[in-house]
CSV table of C-alpha atoms in Angstrom, one decimal:
chain,number,residue,atom,x,y,z
Q,1,UNK,CA,0.0,0.0,0.0
Q,2,UNK,CA,1.6,3.3,-1.2
Q,3,UNK,CA,-0.5,5.5,1.1
Q,4,UNK,CA,-2.1,7.3,-1.9
Q,5,UNK,CA,-5.8,6.8,-2.2
Q,6,UNK,CA,-8.0,7.3,-5.2
Q,7,UNK,CA,-11.8,7.3,-5.6
Q,8,UNK,CA,-13.8,6.0,-7.2
Q,9,UNK,CA,-12.2,2.7,-8.2
Q,10,UNK,CA,-14.4,2.3,-11.2
Q,11,UNK,CA,-16.5,4.8,-13.2
Q,12,UNK,CA,-18.8,4.1,-16.1
Q,13,UNK,CA,-20.4,7.0,-17.9
Q,14,UNK,CA,-21.7,8.1,-21.3
Q,15,UNK,CA,-20.1,10.2,-24.0
Q,16,UNK,CA,-20.5,13.9,-23.4
Q,17,UNK,CA,-20.7,13.6,-19.7
Q,18,UNK,CA,-18.4,15.1,-17.0
Q,19,UNK,CA,-16.7,13.2,-14.2
Q,20,UNK,CA,-14.5,14.1,-11.2
Q,21,UNK,CA,-11.7,11.8,-10.0
Q,22,UNK,CA,-10.3,12.3,-6.5
Q,23,UNK,CA,-6.9,11.7,-5.0
Q,24,UNK,CA,-5.5,12.0,-1.5
Q,25,UNK,CA,-1.7,12.0,-1.4
Q,26,UNK,CA,0.5,10.3,1.2
Q,27,UNK,CA,0.6,12.1,4.5
Q,28,UNK,CA,3.1,15.0,4.2
Q,29,UNK,CA,3.5,14.9,0.4
Q,30,UNK,CA,3.0,18.3,-1.2
Q,31,UNK,CA,3.2,17.2,-4.9
Q,32,UNK,CA,0.4,15.4,-6.7
Q,33,UNK,CA,0.8,14.1,-10.3
Q,34,UNK,CA,-1.9,12.8,-12.6
Q,35,UNK,CA,-1.3,10.1,-15.3
Q,36,UNK,CA,-3.4,8.4,-17.9
Q,37,UNK,CA,-2.7,4.8,-18.8
Q,38,UNK,CA,-4.2,3.3,-22.0
Q,39,UNK,CA,-3.2,0.4,-24.2
Q,40,UNK,CA,-2.3,2.5,-27.2
Q,41,UNK,CA,-0.6,5.4,-25.4
Q,42,UNK,CA,1.0,3.7,-22.4
Q,43,UNK,CA,1.5,5.8,-19.2
Q,44,UNK,CA,1.3,9.5,-20.0
Q,45,UNK,CA,1.9,12.4,-17.6
Q,46,UNK,CA,-1.0,14.8,-17.5
Q,47,UNK,CA,-0.4,17.5,-14.8
Q,48,UNK,CA,1.4,18.2,-11.6
Q,49,UNK,CA,0.3,20.3,-8.6
Q,50,UNK,CA,2.6,21.4,-5.8
Q,51,UNK,CA,1.1,22.8,-2.6
Q,52,UNK,CA,-2.0,24.1,-4.4
Q,53,UNK,CA,-0.4,25.5,-7.5
Q,54,UNK,CA,0.1,24.0,-11.0
Q,55,UNK,CA,3.7,23.1,-11.4
Q,56,UNK,CA,4.0,21.2,-14.7
Q,57,UNK,CA,1.8,20.3,-17.6
Q,58,UNK,CA,2.0,17.3,-19.9
Q,59,UNK,CA,-0.3,15.9,-22.5
Q,60,UNK,CA,-3.5,17.1,-20.9
Q,61,UNK,CA,-6.5,17.9,-23.1
Q,62,UNK,CA,-8.2,21.2,-22.8
Q,63,UNK,CA,-11.4,19.3,-21.8
Q,64,UNK,CA,-9.5,18.1,-18.7
Q,65,UNK,CA,-8.6,20.2,-15.7
Q,66,UNK,CA,-7.3,19.6,-12.2
Q,67,UNK,CA,-6.9,21.4,-8.9
Q,68,UNK,CA,-5.3,20.8,-5.5
Q,69,UNK,CA,-7.1,21.9,-2.4
Q,70,UNK,CA,-5.7,23.4,0.8
Q,71,UNK,CA,-5.8,20.0,2.5
Q,72,UNK,CA,-3.6,18.8,-0.4
Q,73,UNK,CA,-6.1,16.4,-2.0
Q,74,UNK,CA,-6.5,16.8,-5.7
Q,75,UNK,CA,-9.3,16.4,-8.2
Q,76,UNK,CA,-9.1,15.7,-11.9
Q,77,UNK,CA,-12.1,16.9,-13.9
Q,78,UNK,CA,-12.8,15.3,-17.3
Q,79,UNK,CA,-15.6,16.9,-19.4
Q,80,UNK,CA,-17.2,16.3,-22.8
Q,81,UNK,CA,-16.1,12.7,-22.5
Q,82,UNK,CA,-15.3,10.7,-25.6
Q,83,UNK,CA,-14.9,7.0,-26.1
Q,84,UNK,CA,-11.1,7.5,-26.4
Q,85,UNK,CA,-11.0,8.9,-22.8
Q,86,UNK,CA,-11.6,5.4,-21.5
Q,87,UNK,CA,-8.4,4.5,-19.5
Q,88,UNK,CA,-6.9,4.1,-16.2
Q,89,UNK,CA,-6.2,7.3,-14.4
Q,90,UNK,CA,-3.5,7.3,-11.7
Q,91,UNK,CA,-2.5,9.8,-9.1
Q,92,UNK,CA,1.0,9.8,-7.6
Q,93,UNK,CA,2.5,11.9,-4.9
Q,94,UNK,CA,6.0,12.8,-3.8
Q,95,UNK,CA,7.7,14.4,-0.9
Q,96,UNK,CA,9.3,17.7,-1.9
Q,97,UNK,CA,10.2,21.0,-0.4
Q,98,UNK,CA,10.5,22.7,-3.7
Q,99,UNK,CA,8.2,20.9,-6.1
Q,100,UNK,CA,10.9,18.8,-7.6
Q,101,UNK,CA,11.4,15.3,-6.3
Q,102,UNK,CA,12.7,12.0,-7.5
Q,103,UNK,CA,10.4,9.3,-6.1
Q,104,UNK,CA,6.8,9.2,-6.9
Q,105,UNK,CA,4.3,6.9,-5.2
Q,106,UNK,CA,1.2,5.8,-7.2
Q,107,UNK,CA,-2.3,5.2,-6.1
Q,108,UNK,CA,-4.4,2.2,-7.1
Q,109,UNK,CA,-6.1,4.1,-10.0
Q,110,UNK,CA,-9.5,4.9,-11.3
Q,111,UNK,CA,-10.8,2.9,-14.3
Q,112,UNK,CA,-12.9,5.1,-16.4
Q,113,UNK,CA,-15.1,3.5,-19.1
Q,114,UNK,CA,-17.0,5.8,-21.5
Q,115,UNK,CA,-19.8,4.2,-23.4
K,1,UNK,CA,11.2,15.7,-25.7
K,2,UNK,CA,12.5,12.6,-24.1
K,3,UNK,CA,11.8,9.2,-25.7
K,4,UNK,CA,12.2,5.9,-23.9
K,5,UNK,CA,12.3,2.6,-25.7
K,6,UNK,CA,11.8,-0.6,-23.7
K,7,UNK,CA,12.5,-4.2,-24.7
K,8,UNK,CA,11.2,-6.9,-24.8
K,9,UNK,CA,7.5,-6.3,-24.5
K,10,UNK,CA,7.0,-9.8,-23.2
K,11,UNK,CA,9.4,-12.0,-21.3
K,12,UNK,CA,8.7,-15.5,-20.2
K,13,UNK,CA,11.1,-17.4,-17.9
K,14,UNK,CA,11.2,-20.4,-15.7
K,15,UNK,CA,11.3,-20.0,-11.9
K,16,UNK,CA,14.8,-19.5,-10.8
K,17,UNK,CA,16.1,-18.1,-14.1
K,18,UNK,CA,17.3,-14.5,-14.5
K,19,UNK,CA,15.4,-11.8,-16.3
K,20,UNK,CA,16.8,-8.8,-18.0
K,21,UNK,CA,14.8,-5.8,-19.3
K,22,UNK,CA,16.5,-3.1,-21.4
K,23,UNK,CA,15.7,0.6,-22.0
K,24,UNK,CA,17.2,3.3,-24.0
K,25,UNK,CA,16.6,7.1,-23.7
K,26,UNK,CA,17.2,10.0,-26.0
K,27,UNK,CA,17.8,13.0,-23.8
K,28,UNK,CA,21.3,13.2,-22.6
K,29,UNK,CA,20.2,15.6,-19.8
K,30,UNK,CA,18.1,12.8,-18.1
K,31,UNK,CA,19.6,12.0,-14.8
K,32,UNK,CA,17.1,9.9,-12.9
K,33,UNK,CA,15.9,6.5,-13.9
K,34,UNK,CA,13.3,4.7,-11.9
K,35,UNK,CA,11.8,1.2,-12.5
K,36,UNK,CA,8.2,0.4,-11.6
K,37,UNK,CA,6.4,-2.9,-11.1
K,38,UNK,CA,2.7,-3.0,-11.9
K,39,UNK,CA,0.6,-5.9,-10.8
K,40,UNK,CA,-2.8,-6.6,-12.2
K,41,UNK,CA,-5.4,-4.1,-10.9
K,42,UNK,CA,-2.8,-2.0,-9.0
K,43,UNK,CA,-0.9,1.1,-9.6
K,44,UNK,CA,2.8,1.2,-10.5
K,45,UNK,CA,5.1,0.6,-7.5
K,46,UNK,CA,8.7,2.0,-7.4
K,47,UNK,CA,11.1,-1.0,-7.0
K,48,UNK,CA,14.5,0.5,-7.7
K,49,UNK,CA,16.0,3.6,-9.1
K,50,UNK,CA,19.4,4.9,-10.2
K,51,UNK,CA,20.8,8.4,-10.6
K,52,UNK,CA,23.3,9.4,-13.3
K,53,UNK,CA,26.2,9.6,-11.0
K,54,UNK,CA,26.0,5.9,-10.3
K,55,UNK,CA,26.7,3.0,-12.7
K,56,UNK,CA,25.0,0.2,-10.9
K,57,UNK,CA,22.7,-0.3,-7.9
K,58,UNK,CA,21.5,-3.5,-6.3
K,59,UNK,CA,18.7,-4.4,-3.9
K,60,UNK,CA,18.5,-8.1,-3.0
K,61,UNK,CA,17.5,-9.9,-6.2
K,62,UNK,CA,17.1,-6.9,-8.4
K,63,UNK,CA,19.8,-4.6,-9.9
K,64,UNK,CA,19.9,-1.8,-12.3
K,65,UNK,CA,22.8,-0.7,-14.5
K,66,UNK,CA,23.2,2.5,-16.3
K,67,UNK,CA,25.5,3.4,-19.3
K,68,UNK,CA,25.3,7.1,-19.8
K,69,UNK,CA,27.5,7.1,-22.9
K,70,UNK,CA,25.2,4.7,-24.7
K,71,UNK,CA,22.1,6.1,-23.0
K,72,UNK,CA,20.8,2.8,-21.9
K,73,UNK,CA,19.9,1.2,-18.6
K,74,UNK,CA,18.7,-2.3,-17.7
K,75,UNK,CA,16.9,-4.1,-14.9
K,76,UNK,CA,18.2,-7.5,-13.8
K,77,UNK,CA,16.1,-9.8,-11.7
K,78,UNK,CA,17.9,-13.0,-10.4
K,79,UNK,CA,16.3,-16.2,-9.0
K,80,UNK,CA,12.9,-15.2,-10.4
K,81,UNK,CA,9.8,-16.3,-8.5
K,82,UNK,CA,6.2,-16.5,-9.6
K,83,UNK,CA,5.4,-13.4,-7.6
K,84,UNK,CA,7.7,-11.5,-9.8
K,85,UNK,CA,5.2,-11.9,-12.6
K,86,UNK,CA,4.0,-8.4,-13.5
K,87,UNK,CA,4.4,-5.5,-15.9
K,88,UNK,CA,7.7,-3.6,-15.5
K,89,UNK,CA,8.1,0.0,-16.6
K,90,UNK,CA,11.3,1.9,-17.0
K,91,UNK,CA,11.4,5.7,-17.0
K,92,UNK,CA,13.7,8.6,-17.5
K,93,UNK,CA,13.5,12.1,-16.0
K,94,UNK,CA,15.7,15.2,-15.4
K,95,UNK,CA,16.2,17.9,-12.9
K,96,UNK,CA,13.6,20.6,-12.6
K,97,UNK,CA,10.3,18.8,-12.3
K,98,UNK,CA,11.6,15.2,-12.6
K,99,UNK,CA,8.5,14.3,-14.6
K,100,UNK,CA,9.2,10.8,-15.9
K,101,UNK,CA,8.8,9.6,-19.4
K,102,UNK,CA,7.9,5.9,-19.3
K,103,UNK,CA,8.7,3.0,-21.6
K,104,UNK,CA,5.8,1.0,-22.9
K,105,UNK,CA,6.3,-1.8,-20.4
K,106,UNK,CA,7.5,-5.4,-20.3
K,107,UNK,CA,5.1,-8.2,-19.2
K,108,UNK,CA,7.2,-10.6,-17.2
K,109,UNK,CA,5.8,-14.1,-16.8
K,110,UNK,CA,7.6,-16.5,-14.4
K,111,UNK,CA,6.5,-20.1,-14.8
K,112,UNK,CA,6.6,-22.3,-11.7
């Protein structure tokens, strides 16, 4: 158990809908990272937050957004969902005093199915 | 940007054999190379990592080697056990944000 929690574990929704995925980092970790894992694209970095502020952005679509709250939990919002958004979404956290850190610890993921 | 190639995509071994997974990277500025193990239905778990100022690192049955000149690094698992069966990912990252670029993964199957 990495100490990172994610809810829900599974999510099934229809095209065009909006969903919110939630992540709680390990106790004391200030950085949260979001990743998308699909069969055709592999594990892709989406976005990083550090202590409430966006720190780095990867291959994140404009339909997707994220935020980190004062209690350090993070939410990933996916809107106008398409079939191709079906994937596993992982959150990871790391201990850092500056927003840059080596080791990342992954949560169990949320499996999103868009029908 | 960084590109990480990982081989093989599937590796089947007998229990007790050794397993080797190889990765190459493209960005010579990359200086941190973690390896993750992902079991079915779980998130990736960091199992070992190596930094660019080190050529080899070992932790019990697993070891990682890094050749900066050739820009490749490898994961070695000795005395494999059925519980080693999983998908293994290599990654490369560099200072600043240390956001990793992942390889496509190797499915390791250890037959008892």
